[in-house]
PDB file of C-alpha atoms in Angstrom:
ATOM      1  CA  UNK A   1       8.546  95.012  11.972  1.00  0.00           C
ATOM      2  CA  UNK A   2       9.460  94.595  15.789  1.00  0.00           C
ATOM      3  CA  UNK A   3      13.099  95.086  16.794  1.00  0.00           C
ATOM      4  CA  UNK A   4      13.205  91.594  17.295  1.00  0.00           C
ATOM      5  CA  UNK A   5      11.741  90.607  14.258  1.00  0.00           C
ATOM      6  CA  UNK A   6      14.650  92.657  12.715  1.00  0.00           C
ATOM      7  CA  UNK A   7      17.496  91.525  14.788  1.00  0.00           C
ATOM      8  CA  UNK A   8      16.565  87.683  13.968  1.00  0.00           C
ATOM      9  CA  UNK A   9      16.124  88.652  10.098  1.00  0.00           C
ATOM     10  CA  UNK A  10      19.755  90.263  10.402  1.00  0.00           C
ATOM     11  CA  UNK A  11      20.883  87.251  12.339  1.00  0.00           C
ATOM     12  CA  UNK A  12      19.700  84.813   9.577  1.00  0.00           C
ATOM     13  CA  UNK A  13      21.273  86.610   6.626  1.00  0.00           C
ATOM     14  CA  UNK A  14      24.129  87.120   8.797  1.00  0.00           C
ATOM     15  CA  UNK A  15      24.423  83.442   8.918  1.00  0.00           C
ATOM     16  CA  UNK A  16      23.554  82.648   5.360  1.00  0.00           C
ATOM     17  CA  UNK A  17      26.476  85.149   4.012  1.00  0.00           C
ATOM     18  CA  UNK A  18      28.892  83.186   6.206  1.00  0.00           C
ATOM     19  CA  UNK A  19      27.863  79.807   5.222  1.00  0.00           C
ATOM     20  CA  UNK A  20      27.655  81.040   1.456  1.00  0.00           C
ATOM     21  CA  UNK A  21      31.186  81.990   2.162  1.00  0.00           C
ATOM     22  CA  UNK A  22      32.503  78.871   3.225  1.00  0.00           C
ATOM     23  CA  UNK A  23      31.158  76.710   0.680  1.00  0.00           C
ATOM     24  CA  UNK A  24      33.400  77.886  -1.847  1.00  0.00           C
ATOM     25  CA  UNK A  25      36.855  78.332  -0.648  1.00  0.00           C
ATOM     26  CA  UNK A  26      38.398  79.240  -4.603  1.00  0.00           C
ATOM     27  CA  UNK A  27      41.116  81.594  -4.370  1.00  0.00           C
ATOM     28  CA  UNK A  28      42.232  83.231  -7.556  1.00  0.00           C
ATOM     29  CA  UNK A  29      45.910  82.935  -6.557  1.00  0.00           C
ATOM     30  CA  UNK A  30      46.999  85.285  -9.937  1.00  0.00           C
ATOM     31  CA  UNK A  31      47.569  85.406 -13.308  1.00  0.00           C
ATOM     32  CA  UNK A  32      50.731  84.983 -15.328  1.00  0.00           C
ATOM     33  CA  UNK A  33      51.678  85.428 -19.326  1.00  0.00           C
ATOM     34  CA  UNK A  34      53.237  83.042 -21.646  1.00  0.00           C
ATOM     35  CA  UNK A  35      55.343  84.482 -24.213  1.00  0.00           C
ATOM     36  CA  UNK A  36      56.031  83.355 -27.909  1.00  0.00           C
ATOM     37  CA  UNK A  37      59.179  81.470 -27.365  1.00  0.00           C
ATOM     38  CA  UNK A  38      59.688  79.070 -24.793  1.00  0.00           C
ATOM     39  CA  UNK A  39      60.839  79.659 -21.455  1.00  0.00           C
ATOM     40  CA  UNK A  40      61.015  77.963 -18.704  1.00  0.00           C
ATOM     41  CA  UNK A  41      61.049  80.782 -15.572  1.00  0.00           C
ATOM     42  CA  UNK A  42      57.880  81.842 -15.516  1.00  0.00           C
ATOM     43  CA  UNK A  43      56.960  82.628 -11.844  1.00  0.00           C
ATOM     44  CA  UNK A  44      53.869  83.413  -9.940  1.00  0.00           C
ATOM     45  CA  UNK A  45      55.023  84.994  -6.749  1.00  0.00           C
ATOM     46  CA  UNK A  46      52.174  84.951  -4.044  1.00  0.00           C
ATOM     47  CA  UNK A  47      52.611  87.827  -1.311  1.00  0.00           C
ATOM     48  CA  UNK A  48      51.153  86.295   1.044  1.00  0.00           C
ATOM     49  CA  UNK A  49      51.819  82.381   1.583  1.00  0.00           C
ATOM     50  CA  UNK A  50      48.709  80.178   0.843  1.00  0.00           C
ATOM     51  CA  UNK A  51      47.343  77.008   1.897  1.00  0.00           C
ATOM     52  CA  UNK A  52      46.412  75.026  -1.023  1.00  0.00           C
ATOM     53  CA  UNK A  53      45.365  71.343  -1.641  1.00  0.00           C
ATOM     54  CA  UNK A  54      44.718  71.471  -5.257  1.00  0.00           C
ATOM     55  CA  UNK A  55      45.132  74.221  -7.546  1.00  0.00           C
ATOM     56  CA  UNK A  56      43.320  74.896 -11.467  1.00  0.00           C
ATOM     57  CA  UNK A  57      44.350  76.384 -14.248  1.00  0.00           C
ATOM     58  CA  UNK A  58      42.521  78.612 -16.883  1.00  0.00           C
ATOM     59  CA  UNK A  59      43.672  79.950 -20.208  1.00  0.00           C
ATOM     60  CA  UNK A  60      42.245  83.073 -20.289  1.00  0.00           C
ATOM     61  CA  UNK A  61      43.608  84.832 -23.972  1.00  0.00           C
ATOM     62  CA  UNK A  62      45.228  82.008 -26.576  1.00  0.00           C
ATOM     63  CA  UNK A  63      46.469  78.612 -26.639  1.00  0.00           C
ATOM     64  CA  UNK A  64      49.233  77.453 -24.101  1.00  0.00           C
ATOM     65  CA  UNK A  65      51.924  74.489 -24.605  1.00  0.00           C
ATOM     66  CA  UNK A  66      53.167  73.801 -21.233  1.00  0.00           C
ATOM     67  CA  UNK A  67      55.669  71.200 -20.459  1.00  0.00           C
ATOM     68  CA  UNK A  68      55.931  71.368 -17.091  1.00  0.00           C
ATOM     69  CA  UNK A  69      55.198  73.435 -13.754  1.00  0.00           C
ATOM     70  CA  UNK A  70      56.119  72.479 -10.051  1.00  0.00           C
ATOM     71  CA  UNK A  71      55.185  74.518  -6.868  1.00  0.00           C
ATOM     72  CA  UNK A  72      57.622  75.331  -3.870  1.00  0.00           C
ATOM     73  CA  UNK A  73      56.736  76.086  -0.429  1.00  0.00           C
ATOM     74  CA  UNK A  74      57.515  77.832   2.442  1.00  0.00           C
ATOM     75  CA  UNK A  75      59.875  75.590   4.281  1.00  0.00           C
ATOM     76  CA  UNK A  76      63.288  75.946   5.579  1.00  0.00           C
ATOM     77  CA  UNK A  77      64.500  73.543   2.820  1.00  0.00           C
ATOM     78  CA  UNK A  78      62.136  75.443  -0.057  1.00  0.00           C
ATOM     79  CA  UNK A  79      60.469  72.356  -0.780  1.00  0.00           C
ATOM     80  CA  UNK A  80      58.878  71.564  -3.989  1.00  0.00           C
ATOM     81  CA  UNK A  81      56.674  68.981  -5.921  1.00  0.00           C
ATOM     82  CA  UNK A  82      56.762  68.588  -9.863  1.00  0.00           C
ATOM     83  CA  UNK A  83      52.844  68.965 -10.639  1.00  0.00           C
ATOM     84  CA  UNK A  84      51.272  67.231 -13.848  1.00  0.00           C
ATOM     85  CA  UNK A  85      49.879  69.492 -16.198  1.00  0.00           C
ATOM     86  CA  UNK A  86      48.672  69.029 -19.659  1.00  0.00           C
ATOM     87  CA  UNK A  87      50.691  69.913 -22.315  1.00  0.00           C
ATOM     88  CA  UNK A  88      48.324  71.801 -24.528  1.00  0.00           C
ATOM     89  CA  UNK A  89      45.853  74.268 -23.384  1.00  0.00           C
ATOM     90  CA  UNK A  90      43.003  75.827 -25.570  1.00  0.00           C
ATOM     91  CA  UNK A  91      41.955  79.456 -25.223  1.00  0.00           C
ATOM     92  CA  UNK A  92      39.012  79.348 -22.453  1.00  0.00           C
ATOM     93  CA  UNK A  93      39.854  75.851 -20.610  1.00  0.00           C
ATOM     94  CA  UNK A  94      39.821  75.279 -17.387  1.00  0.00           C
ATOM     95  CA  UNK A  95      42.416  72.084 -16.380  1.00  0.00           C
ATOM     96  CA  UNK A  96      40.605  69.179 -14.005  1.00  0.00           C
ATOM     97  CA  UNK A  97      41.884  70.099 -10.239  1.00  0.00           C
ATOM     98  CA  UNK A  98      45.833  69.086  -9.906  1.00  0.00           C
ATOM     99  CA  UNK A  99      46.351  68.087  -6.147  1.00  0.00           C
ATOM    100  CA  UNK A 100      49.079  68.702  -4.037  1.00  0.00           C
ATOM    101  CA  UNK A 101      50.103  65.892  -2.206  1.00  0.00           C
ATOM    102  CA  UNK A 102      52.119  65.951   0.883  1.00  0.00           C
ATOM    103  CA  UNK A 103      53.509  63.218   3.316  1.00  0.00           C
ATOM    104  CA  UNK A 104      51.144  63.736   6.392  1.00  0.00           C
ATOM    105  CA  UNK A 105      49.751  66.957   5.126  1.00  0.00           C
ATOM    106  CA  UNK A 106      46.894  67.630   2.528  1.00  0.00           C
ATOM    107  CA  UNK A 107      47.321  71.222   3.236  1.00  0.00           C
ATOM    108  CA  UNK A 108      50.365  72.967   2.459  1.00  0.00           C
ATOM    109  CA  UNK A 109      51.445  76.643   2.325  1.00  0.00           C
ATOM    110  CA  UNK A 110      52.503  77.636  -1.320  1.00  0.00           C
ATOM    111  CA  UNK A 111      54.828  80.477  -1.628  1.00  0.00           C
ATOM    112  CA  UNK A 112      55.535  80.309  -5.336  1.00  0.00           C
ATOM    113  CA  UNK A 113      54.425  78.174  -8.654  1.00  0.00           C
ATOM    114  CA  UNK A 114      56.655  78.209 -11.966  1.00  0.00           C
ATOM    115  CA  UNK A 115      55.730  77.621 -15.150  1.00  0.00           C
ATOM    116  CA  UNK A 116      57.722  76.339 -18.466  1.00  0.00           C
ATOM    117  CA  UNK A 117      55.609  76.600 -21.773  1.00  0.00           C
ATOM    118  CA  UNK A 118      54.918  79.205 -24.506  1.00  0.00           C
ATOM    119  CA  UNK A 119      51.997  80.480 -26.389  1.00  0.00           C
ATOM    120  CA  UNK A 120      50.671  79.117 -29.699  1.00  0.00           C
ATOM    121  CA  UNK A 121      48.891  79.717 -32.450  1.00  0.00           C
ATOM    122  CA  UNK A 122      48.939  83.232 -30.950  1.00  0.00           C
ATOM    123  CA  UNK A 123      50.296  86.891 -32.162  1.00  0.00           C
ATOM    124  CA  UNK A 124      49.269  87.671 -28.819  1.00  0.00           C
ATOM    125  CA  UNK A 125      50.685  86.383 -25.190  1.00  0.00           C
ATOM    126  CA  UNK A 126      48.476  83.385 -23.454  1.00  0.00           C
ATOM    127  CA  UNK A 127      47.251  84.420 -20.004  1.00  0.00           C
ATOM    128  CA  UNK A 128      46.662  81.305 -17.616  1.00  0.00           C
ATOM    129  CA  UNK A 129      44.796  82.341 -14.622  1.00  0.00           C
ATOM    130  CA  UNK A 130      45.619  80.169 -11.827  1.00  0.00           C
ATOM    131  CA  UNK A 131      43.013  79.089  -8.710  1.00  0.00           C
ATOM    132  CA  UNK A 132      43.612  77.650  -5.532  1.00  0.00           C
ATOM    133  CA  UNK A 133      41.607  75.828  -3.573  1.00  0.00           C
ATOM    134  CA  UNK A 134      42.111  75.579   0.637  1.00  0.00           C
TER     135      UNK A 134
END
């Protein structure tokens, strides 16, 4: 193979890779427990703020009641927005993508999502796993 033979090569995977990289812009933005009893100050911290338009979530180990969650972001007034979720979760579902909607904005930098809900039908703890999407 001639050196430029193998630079184009690298140049074309190069390319590939970054394109491959852009076409899926998931972001597992962490996972959080449910316990048995209900509670409703269940927090997902992100260290680093995100910018999400829509965010899923996945119940990784048991069942999951939820009844409700909202998200807050960085802002100087901490705003927040209530986010429909379903109510009942079965071990291994993935929810339908929940957007969040903004006045002029359909990207927004999330600093935080709560959760209020409790595992069922479960000795063990639910674990929802939640993804963002930019």
């Amino acid at each position: 193979m001639t050196p430029f033979t193998h630079a184009s090569a690298s140049l074309l995977l190069s390319l590939l890779l970054v394109n491959a990289a852009h076409a899926n812009d998931h972001k597992l933005l962490g996972v959080i427990a449910l316990p048995r009893n209900e509670t409703n100050d269940l927090t997902l911290k992100l260290p680093v703020c995100r910018v999400v338009k829509r965010i899923q979530i996945t119940v990784d180990h048991g069942d999951a009641q939820l009844s409700g969650a909202s998200v807050y972001f960085k802002a100087a007034k901490s705003a927040s927005q209530s986010l429909s979720v379903p109510s009942e979760l079965k071990e291994g579902v993935t929810t339908e993508w929940i957007n969040i909607n903004s006045d002029n904005d359909t990207r927004r930098c999330v600093s935080k999502i709560t959760f209020s809900g409790h595992t069922v039908n479960s000795s063990d703890m639910a674990t929802l796993k939640i993804i963002g999407d930019d």
